[in-house]
Coordinates of C-alpha atoms and ligand atoms in Angstrom, one line a residue:
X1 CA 98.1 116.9 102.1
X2 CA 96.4 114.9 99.0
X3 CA 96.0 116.8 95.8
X4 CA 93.0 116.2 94.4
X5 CA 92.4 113.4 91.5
X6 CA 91.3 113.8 88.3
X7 CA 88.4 112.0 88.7
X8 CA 87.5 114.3 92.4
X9 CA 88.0 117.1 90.0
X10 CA 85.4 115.9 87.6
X11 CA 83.0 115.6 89.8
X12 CA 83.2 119.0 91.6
X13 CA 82.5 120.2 88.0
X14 CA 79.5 117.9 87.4
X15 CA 78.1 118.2 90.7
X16 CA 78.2 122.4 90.6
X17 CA 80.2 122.9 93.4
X18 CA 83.0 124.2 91.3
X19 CA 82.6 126.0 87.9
X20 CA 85.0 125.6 85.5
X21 CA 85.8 128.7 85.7
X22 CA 86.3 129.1 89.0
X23 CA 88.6 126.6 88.8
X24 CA 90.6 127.8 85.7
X25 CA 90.8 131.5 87.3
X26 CA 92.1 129.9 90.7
X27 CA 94.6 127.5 88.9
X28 CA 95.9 131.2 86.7
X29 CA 95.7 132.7 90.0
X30 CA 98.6 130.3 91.8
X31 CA 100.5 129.4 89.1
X32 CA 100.8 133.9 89.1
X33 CA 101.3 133.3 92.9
X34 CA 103.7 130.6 92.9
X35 CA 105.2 129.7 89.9
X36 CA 108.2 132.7 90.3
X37 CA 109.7 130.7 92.4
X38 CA 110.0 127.3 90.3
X39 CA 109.7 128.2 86.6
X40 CA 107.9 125.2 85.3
X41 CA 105.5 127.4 83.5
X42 CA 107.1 129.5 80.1
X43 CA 103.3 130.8 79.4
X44 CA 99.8 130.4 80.8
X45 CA 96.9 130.6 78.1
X46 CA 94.2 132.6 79.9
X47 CA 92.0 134.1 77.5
X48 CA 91.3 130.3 75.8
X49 CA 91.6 128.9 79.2
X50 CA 88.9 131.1 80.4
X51 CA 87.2 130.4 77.2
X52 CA 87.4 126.8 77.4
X53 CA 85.9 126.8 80.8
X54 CA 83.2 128.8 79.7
X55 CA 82.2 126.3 77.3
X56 CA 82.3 123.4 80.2
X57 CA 80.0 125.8 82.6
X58 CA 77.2 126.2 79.5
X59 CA 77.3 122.2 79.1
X60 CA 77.0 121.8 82.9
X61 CA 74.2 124.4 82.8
X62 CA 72.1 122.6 80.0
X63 CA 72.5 119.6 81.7
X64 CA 74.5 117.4 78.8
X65 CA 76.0 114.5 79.3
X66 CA 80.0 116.0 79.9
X67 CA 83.2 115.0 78.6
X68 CA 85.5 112.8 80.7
X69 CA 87.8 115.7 81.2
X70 CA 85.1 118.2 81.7
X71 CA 87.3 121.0 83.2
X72 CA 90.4 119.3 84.1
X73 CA 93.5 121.8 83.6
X74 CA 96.5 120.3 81.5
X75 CA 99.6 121.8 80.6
X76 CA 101.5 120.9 77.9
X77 CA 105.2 120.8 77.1
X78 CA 106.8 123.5 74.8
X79 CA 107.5 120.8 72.2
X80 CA 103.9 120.3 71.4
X81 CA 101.3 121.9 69.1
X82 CA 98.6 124.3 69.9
X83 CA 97.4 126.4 66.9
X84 CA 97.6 130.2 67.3
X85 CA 100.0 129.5 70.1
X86 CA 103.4 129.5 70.5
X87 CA 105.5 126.3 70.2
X88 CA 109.3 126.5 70.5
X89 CA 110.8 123.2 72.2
X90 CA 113.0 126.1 74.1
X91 CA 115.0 126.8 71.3
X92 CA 116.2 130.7 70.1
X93 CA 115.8 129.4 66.8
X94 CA 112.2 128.7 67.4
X95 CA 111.3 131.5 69.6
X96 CA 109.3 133.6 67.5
X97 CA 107.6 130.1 66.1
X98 CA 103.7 130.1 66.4
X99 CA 102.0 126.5 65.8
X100 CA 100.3 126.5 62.5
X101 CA 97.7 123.4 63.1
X102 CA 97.3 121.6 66.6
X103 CA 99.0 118.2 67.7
X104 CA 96.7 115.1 68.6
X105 CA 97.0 114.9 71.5
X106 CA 95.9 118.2 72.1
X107 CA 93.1 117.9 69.9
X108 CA 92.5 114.8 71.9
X109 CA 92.4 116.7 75.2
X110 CA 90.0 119.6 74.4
X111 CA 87.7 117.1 72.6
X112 CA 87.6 115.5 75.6
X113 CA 86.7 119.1 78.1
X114 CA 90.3 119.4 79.2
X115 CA 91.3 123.0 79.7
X116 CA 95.3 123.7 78.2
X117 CA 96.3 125.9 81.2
X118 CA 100.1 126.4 79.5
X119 CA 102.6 125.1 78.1
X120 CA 106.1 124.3 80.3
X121 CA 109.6 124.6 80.2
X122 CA 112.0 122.1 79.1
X123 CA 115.7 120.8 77.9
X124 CA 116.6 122.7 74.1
X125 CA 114.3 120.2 71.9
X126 CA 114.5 117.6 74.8
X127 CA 117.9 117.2 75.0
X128 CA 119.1 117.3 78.4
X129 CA 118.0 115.8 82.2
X130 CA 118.0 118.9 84.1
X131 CA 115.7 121.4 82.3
X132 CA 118.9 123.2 82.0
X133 CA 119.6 123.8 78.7
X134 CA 116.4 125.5 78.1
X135 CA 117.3 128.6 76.1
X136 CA 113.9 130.0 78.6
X137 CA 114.4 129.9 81.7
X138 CA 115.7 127.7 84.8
X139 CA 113.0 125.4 86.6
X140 CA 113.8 124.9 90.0
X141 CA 112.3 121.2 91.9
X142 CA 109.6 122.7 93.9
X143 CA 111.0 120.1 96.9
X144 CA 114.3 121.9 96.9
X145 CA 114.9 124.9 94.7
X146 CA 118.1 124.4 94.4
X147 CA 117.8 121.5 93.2
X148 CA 117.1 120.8 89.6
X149 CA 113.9 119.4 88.4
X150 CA 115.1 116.4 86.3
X151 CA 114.5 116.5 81.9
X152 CA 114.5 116.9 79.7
X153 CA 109.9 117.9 80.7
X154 CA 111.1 119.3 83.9
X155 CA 108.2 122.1 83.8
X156 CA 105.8 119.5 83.2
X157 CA 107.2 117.5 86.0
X158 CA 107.5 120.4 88.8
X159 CA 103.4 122.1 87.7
X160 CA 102.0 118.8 88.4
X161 CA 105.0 118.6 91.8
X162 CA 103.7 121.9 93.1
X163 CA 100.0 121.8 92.9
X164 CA 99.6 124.0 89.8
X165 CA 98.0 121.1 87.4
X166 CA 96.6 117.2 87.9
X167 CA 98.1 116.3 84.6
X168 CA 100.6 117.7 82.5
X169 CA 102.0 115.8 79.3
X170 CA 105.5 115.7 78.7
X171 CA 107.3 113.5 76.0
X172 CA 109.8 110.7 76.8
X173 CA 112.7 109.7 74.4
X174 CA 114.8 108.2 76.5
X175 CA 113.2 108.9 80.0
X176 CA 112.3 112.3 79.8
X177 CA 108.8 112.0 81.8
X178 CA 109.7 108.9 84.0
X179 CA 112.8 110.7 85.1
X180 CA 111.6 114.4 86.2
X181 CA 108.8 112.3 87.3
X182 CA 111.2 110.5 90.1
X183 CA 113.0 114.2 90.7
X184 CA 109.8 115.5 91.1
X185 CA 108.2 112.9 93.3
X186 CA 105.5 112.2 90.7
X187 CA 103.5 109.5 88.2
X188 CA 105.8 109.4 85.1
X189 CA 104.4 107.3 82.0
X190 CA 105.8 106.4 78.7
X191 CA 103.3 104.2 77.0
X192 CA 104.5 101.4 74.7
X193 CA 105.6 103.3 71.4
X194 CA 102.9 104.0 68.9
X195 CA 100.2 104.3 71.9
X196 CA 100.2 107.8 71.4
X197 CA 100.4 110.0 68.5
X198 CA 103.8 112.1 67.6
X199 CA 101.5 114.0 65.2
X200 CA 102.3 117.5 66.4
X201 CA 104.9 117.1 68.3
X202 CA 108.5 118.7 67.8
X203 CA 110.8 115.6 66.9
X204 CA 113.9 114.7 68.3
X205 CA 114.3 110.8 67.8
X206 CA 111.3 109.5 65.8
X207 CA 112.2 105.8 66.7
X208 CA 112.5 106.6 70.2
X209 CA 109.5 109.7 71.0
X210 CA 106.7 109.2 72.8
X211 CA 104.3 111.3 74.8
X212 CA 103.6 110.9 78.4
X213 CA 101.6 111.7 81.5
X214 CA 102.7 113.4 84.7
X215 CA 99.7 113.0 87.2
X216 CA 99.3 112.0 91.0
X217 CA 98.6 108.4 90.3
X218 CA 98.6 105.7 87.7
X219 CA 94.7 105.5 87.4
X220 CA 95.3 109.3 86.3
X221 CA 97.7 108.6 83.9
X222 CA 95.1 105.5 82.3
X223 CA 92.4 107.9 82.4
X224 CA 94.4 110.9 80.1
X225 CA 96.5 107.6 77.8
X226 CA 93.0 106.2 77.4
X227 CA 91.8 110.5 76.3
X228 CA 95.0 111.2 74.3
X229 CA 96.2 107.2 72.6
X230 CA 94.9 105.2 70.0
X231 CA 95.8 105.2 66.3
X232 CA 96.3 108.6 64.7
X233 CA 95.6 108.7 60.6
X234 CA 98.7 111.4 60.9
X235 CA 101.1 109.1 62.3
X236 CA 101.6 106.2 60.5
X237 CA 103.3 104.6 63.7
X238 CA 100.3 104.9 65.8
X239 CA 98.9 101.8 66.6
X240 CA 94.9 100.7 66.7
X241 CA 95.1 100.0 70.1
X242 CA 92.2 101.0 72.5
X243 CA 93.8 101.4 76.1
X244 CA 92.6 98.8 78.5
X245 CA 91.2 99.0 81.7
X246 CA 93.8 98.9 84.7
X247 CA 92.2 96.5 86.4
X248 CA 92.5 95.1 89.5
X249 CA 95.3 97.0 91.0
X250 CA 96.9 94.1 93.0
X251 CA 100.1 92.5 93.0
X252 CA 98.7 88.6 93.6
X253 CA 99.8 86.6 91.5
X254 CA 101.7 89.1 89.9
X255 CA 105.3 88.2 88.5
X256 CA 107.9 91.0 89.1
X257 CA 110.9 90.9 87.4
X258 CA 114.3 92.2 89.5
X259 CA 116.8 92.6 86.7
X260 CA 120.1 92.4 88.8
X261 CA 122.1 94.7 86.5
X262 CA 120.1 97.5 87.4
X263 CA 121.5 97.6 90.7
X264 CA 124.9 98.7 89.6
X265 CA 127.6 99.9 91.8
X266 CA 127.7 104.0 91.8
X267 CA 123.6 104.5 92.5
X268 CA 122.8 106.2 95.3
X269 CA 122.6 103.6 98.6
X270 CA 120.0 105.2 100.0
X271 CA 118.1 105.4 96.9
X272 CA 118.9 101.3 96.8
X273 CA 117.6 101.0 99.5
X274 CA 114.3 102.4 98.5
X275 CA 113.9 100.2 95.5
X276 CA 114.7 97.0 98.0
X277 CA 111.9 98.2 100.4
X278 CA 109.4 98.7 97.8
X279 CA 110.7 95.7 96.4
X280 CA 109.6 93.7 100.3
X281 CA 106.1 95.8 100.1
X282 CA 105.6 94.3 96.9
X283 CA 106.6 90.5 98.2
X284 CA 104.7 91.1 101.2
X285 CA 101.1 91.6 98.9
X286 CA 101.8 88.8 97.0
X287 CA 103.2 89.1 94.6
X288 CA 106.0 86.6 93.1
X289 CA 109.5 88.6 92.7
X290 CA 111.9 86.4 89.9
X291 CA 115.8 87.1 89.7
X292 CA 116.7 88.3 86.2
X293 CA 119.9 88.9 84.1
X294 CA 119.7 91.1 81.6
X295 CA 123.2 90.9 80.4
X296 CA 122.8 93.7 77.6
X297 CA 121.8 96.5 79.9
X298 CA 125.2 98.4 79.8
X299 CA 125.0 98.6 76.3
X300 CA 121.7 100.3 76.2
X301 CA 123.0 103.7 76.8
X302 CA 125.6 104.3 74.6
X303 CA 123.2 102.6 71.9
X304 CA 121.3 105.0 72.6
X305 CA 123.7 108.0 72.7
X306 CA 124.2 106.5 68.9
X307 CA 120.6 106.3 67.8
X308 CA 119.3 109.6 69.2
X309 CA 121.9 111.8 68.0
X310 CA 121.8 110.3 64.7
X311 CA 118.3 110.7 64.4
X312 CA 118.1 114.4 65.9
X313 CA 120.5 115.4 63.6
X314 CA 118.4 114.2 60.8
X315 CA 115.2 116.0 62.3
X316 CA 117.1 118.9 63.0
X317 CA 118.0 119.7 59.6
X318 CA 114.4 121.1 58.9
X319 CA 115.6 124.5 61.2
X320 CA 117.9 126.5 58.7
X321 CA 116.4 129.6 58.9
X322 CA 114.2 129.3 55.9
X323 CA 111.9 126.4 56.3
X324 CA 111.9 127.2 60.0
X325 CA 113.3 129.7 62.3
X326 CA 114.5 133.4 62.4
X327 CA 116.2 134.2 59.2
X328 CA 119.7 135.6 59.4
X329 CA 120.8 138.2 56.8
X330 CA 124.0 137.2 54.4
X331 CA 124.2 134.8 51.2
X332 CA 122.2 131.6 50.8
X333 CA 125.1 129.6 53.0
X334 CA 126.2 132.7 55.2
X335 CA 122.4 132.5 56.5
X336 CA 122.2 128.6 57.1
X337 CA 125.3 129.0 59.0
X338 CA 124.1 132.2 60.6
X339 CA 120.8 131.1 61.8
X340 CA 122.0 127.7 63.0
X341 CA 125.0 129.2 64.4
X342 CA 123.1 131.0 66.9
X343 CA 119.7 129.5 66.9
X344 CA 120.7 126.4 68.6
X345 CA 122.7 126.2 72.0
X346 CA 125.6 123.7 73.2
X347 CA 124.0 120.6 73.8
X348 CA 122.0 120.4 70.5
X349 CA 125.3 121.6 68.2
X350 CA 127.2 118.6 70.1
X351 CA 124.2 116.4 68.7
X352 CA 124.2 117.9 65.5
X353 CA 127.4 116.8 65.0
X354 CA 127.8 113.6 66.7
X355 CA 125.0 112.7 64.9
X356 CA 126.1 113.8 61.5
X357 CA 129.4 112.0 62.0
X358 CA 127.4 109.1 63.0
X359 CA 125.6 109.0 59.8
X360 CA 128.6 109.9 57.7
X361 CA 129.9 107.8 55.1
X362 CA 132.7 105.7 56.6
X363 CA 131.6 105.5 60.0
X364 CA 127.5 104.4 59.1
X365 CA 128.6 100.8 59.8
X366 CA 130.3 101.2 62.4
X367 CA 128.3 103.3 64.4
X368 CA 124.9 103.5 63.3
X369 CA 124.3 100.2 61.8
X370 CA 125.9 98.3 65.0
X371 CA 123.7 100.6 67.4
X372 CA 120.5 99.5 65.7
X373 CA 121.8 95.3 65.8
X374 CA 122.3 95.9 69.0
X375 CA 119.0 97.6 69.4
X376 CA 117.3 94.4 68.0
X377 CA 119.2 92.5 70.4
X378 CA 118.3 94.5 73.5
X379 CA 114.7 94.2 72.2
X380 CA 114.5 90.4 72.0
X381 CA 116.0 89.8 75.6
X382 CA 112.8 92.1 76.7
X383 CA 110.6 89.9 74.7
X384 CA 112.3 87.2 76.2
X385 CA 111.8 88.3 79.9
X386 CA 108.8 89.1 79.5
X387 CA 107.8 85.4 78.7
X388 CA 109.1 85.0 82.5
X389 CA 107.0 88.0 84.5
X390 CA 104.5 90.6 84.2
X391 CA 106.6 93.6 85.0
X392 CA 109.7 94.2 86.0
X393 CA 111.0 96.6 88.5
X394 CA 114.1 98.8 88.6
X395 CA 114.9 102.3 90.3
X396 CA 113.8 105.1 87.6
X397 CA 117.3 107.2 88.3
X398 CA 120.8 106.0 90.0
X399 CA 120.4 109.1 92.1
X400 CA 117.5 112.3 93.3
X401 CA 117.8 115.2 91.8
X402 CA 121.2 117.3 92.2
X403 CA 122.1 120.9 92.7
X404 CA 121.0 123.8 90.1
X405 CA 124.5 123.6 87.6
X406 CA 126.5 121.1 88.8
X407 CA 126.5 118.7 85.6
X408 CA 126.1 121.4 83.3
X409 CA 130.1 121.1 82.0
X410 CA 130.1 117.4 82.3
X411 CA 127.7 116.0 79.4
X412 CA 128.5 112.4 80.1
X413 CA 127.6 112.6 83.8
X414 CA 124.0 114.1 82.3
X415 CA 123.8 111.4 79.9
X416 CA 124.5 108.7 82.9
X417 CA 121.1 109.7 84.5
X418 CA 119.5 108.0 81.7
X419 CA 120.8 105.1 82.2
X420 CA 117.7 103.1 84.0
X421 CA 115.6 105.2 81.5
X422 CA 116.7 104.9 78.1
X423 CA 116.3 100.5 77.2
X424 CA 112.4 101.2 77.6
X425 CA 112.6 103.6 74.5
X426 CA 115.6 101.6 72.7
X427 CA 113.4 98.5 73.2
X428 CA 109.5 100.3 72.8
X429 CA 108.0 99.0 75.9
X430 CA 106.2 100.6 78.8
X431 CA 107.6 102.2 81.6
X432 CA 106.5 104.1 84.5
X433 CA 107.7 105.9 87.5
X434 CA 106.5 106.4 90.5
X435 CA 107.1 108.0 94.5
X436 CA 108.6 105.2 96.9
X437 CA 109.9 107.6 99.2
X438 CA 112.5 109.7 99.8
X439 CA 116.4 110.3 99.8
X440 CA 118.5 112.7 101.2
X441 CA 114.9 114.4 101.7
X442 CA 114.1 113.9 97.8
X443 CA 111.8 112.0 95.9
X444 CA 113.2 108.9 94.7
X445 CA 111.3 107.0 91.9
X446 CA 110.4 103.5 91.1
X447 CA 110.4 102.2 87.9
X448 CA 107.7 99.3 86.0
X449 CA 108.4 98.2 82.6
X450 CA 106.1 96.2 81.2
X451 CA 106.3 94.8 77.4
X452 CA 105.4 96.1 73.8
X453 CA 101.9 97.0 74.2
X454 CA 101.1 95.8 77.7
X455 CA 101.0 99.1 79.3
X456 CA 98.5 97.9 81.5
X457 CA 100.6 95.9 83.2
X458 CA 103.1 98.6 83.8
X459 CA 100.0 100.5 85.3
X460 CA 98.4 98.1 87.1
X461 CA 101.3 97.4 89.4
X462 CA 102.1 100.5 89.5
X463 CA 98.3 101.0 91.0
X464 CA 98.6 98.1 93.5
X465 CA 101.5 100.1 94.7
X466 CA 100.0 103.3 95.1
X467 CA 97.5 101.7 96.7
X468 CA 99.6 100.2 99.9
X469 CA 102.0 103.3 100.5
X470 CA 101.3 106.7 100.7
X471 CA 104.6 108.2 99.3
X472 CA 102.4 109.7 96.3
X473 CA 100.5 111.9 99.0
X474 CA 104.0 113.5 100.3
X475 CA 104.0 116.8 98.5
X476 CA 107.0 120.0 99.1
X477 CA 106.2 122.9 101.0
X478 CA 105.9 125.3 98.1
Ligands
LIG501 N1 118.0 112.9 78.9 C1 117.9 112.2 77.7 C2 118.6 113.0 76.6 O1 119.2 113.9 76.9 C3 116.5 111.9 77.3 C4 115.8 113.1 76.7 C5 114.4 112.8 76.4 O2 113.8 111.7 76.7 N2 113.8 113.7 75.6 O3 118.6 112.6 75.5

C-alpha cells in the first residue's frame, strides 16, 4: 500500500476528480473512524476545514490558477498558533488558552491552499520522547499500540503513520520530529535553524527550536519547507533564505560521512544493522562513504540537558497564572505558586528547576557558560566535517520504539533516546530521518545531517534513498 503524495493529491484537486471537500469530509471521516485507537489527534477543526475547502472548490470552479497546496490537509502540533483556536503545548496550565493571532507557518500554509485538519498531541511543552507526558491524552504507534509513538510530536508523527494526513508539522528541539519520525516509520525534517519561523510557536529552547515536517517522502517535506520557510519580519532569527530545489536525488558522487561514534555500544543490533545495510545501498549507487571521528559527540547530550533546561526555564516564566494560564485564587505569591504548582506536570517542574539552578548565581559558570563553549566547540567540528562530505549518516534513535510506560520513572533513560538527535540542534544544522526498515517488526529510522543551511543536501540524499528502497511504502495495519 502507498499513500498518496502531496503532489498526487494536488492534482486530484486540480484535475476535478476530487473536491476539496470531499477530501476534507473523508479525511474528518477516518480520523472519527480511526483515530480512537491511536490518539494522535487532541482536536479536528471541521467547520474551518470544511470552510477552507470550500474556498479551494470555488477557485477550482473559476478556473484560477491554484495554490501549491490547493487542498492538501495538514495538521499541526498543539504548540503552534491558530487564531480563534485552541493552543495549549498539552499543558493544564494552558488548557483553557485560545491563540490570539496565528503562527507563520500557519499563515504560510493556508496562504498557500492547505487545509489545517487539527492540531496533535504531544510531550507537556515538548519535553519528553514518548508523547507521554502529555497532560491530554496517550498516543499509541499506529505499528504497535502498545508501543509508544516516539516525542516529544508524537501526534504529528502517528496522523501522518496512519494515513490520517500527508503532512503534519511538528517542531524539533532536540529531535522531536526526526525521532517520532523513526518510531513512526516516517519522513522527519529539521531544517537548518532560522529556515523556518518560531513566530507563533510555543517556546521551549529558543536557541535550539525549529519547526519540521512529517510527510511520506523528502520531496514532500521540500515542497511544505519551501511553503512554510524563508525569513519572517517576526522572528528576527529567520533567515532570507529561499529553499532550493532538491535536485537530482542521486548519491553519485555524493560524500557520506559515517561518524564512528555514532555507533556506540548499547544501540539496538538489529537496528545497527539497518544503518550498515542502508549504509551498502548507499555504496552500491555511488556514492563515496568517508570514516569520521567526531570525538565531541558524547558531550552533546548532556550539553544539551544544560542548554535546554536553562532556556525553558527562562521561557517558562511567562505562565504564572496572570500573564498566561488559569488563575489560582490566594495572595499575589500564593497564586504564582498555586497556578504553577498545578499547572505544570513532572517533567517540566524538574526543568524548571534544573534550569533555574543552572542559571543561578554560583553555578552560571559552571554549568551554563561551559555548555555553551562546548556548544561552540561541537559546532566547529561540524563545520569542519563538513569541509570533508556532503552528508553524513547516522541511525536517528539507538533503539524502535518501546512499550507504552516503561521509561516513564526513569528520566535519564528518556533523555538517552536523544542522543543521535540532539548535536543537529546544539550545532543548527539539518537533519532528517527517514524508513530503512524494520526492527523487532518496528520502524527503524536513518538519519542525514547536512550543514548550516545546506538543507538540501540533507534532502537530496535522503531522496536518492527513497528512491532505491521501498521501506517508506511499508505502512501498519491500522
Ligand atoms: N526529547 C527531547 C527533550 O525532551 C527533545 C524534545 C524536543 O525536541 N522538543 O527535550
Amino acid at each position: 500500500m502507498t499513500f498518496p503524495t502531496i503532489n498526487a493529491i494536488i492534482d486530484e484537486i486540480k484535475s476535478g476528480r476530487t473536491s476539496a471537500t470531499q477530501l476534507v469530509e473523508s479525511t474528518l471521516a477516518d480520523i472519527k473512524a480511526r483515530d480512537g485507537a491511536i490518539g494522535a489527534f487532541l482536536e479536528t477543526f471541521d467547520a474551518d476545514a470544511l470552510a477552507q475547502a470550500a474556498a479551494i472548490d470555488a477557485l477550482v470552479k473559476s478556473g484560477a490558477e491554484l495554490p501549491p497546496l490547493a487542498g492538501v490537509p495538514v495538521a499541526i502540533k498543539d504548540n503552534m498558533l491558530f487564531a480563534g483556536h485552541k493552543a495549549t503545548a498539552c499543558s493544564s496550565i494552558l488548557v483553557e488558552h485560545t491563540a490570539a493571532y496565528t503562527s507563520t507557518v500557519v499563515e504560510r500554509l493556508i496562504g498557500a491552499g492547505a487545509i489545517i485538519i487539527g492540531r496533535t498531541n504531544m510531550d507537556e511543552f515538548a519535553m519528553g520522547s514518548s508523547t507521554e507526558t502529555s497532560a491530554c491524552q496517550k498516543t499509541y504507534n499506529p505499528w504497535d499500540v502498545t508501543k509508544i509513538p516516539g516525542g516529544s510530536s508524537g501526534g504529528g508523527a502517528a496522523a501522518v503513520a496512519a494515513g490520517f494526513v500527508p503532512v503534519a508539522l511538528g517542531s524539533d528541539t532536540g529531535g522531536s520530529v526526526r525521532q517520532p519520525a523513526a518510531m513512526c516509520g516516517v519522513v522527519g525534517m529539521k531544517p537548518s535553524y532560522g529556515r523556518v519561523s518560531r513566530y507563533g510557536i510555543i517556546a521551549l529552547g529558543s536557541s535550539l527550536d525549529q519547526v519540521g515536517t512529517f510527510t511520506h517522502s523528502a520531496e514532500d517535506a521540500a515542497l511544505v519547507l519551501s511553503i512554510i520557510g524563508g525569513r519572517d519580519e517576526h522572528d528576527a532569527t529567520s533567515v532570507d533564505r529561499l529553499w532550493g530545489q532538491v535536485c537530482p536525488p542521486s548519491f553519485s558522487g555524493l560524500r557520506v560521512g559515517v561518524p564512528k561514534e555514532y555507533f556506540v555500544d548499547g544501540m539496538d543490533d538489529e537496528v545497527r544493522n539497518r544503518i550498515n545495510e542502508a549504509i551498502e545501498v548507499m555504496k552500491q549507487a555511488g556514492a563515496e562513504i568517508v570514516d569520521l571521528s567526531l570525538p565531541l559527540t558524547p558531550y552533546a547530550l548532556p550539553t544539551y540537558y544544560i542548554i535546554q533546561p536553562a532556556e525553558a526555564s527562562s521561557n517558562l516564566g511567562r505562565y504564572d497564572g496572570m500573564r498566561y494560564g488559569t488563575r489560582a485564587p490566594g495572595s499575589l505569591e500564593a497564586s504564582y505558586v498555586n497556578a504553577r504548582g498545578t499547572g505544570f506536570g513532572p517533567e517540566v517542574k524538574r526543568r524548571i528547576m534544573l534550569g533555574t539552578f543552572i542559571l543561578s548565581a554560583g553555578y552560571y559558570d559552571s554549568y551554563y557558560k561551559k555548555a555553551l563553549a562546548v556548544r561552540t566547540a561541537i559546532r566547529a567540528e561540524f563545520d569542519d566535517a563538513f569541509k570533508r562530505v556532503d552528508v553524513i549518516v547516522s541511525p536517528t534513535a539507538p533503539g524502535v520504539a518501546w512499550n507504552i510506560g516503561e521509561k516513564m520513572d526513569d528520566p535519564v533513560a528518556m533523555y538517552l533516546a536523544d542522543v543521535f538527535t540532539v548535536a543537529a540542534n546544539i550545532a543548527g544544522i539539518a537533519g532528517i530521518s527517514v524508513p530503512c526498515g524494520l526492527a523487532h517488526n518496528l520502524p527503524v529510522g536513518l538519519q542525514f545531517l547536512a550543514g548550516s543551511m545546506q538543507d538540501e543536501k540533507a534532502l537530496q540524499a535522503a531522496a536518492a534513498y527513497q528512491n532505491i528502497t521501498k521501506w517508506h511504502d511499508q505502512h501498519p495495519l491500522v
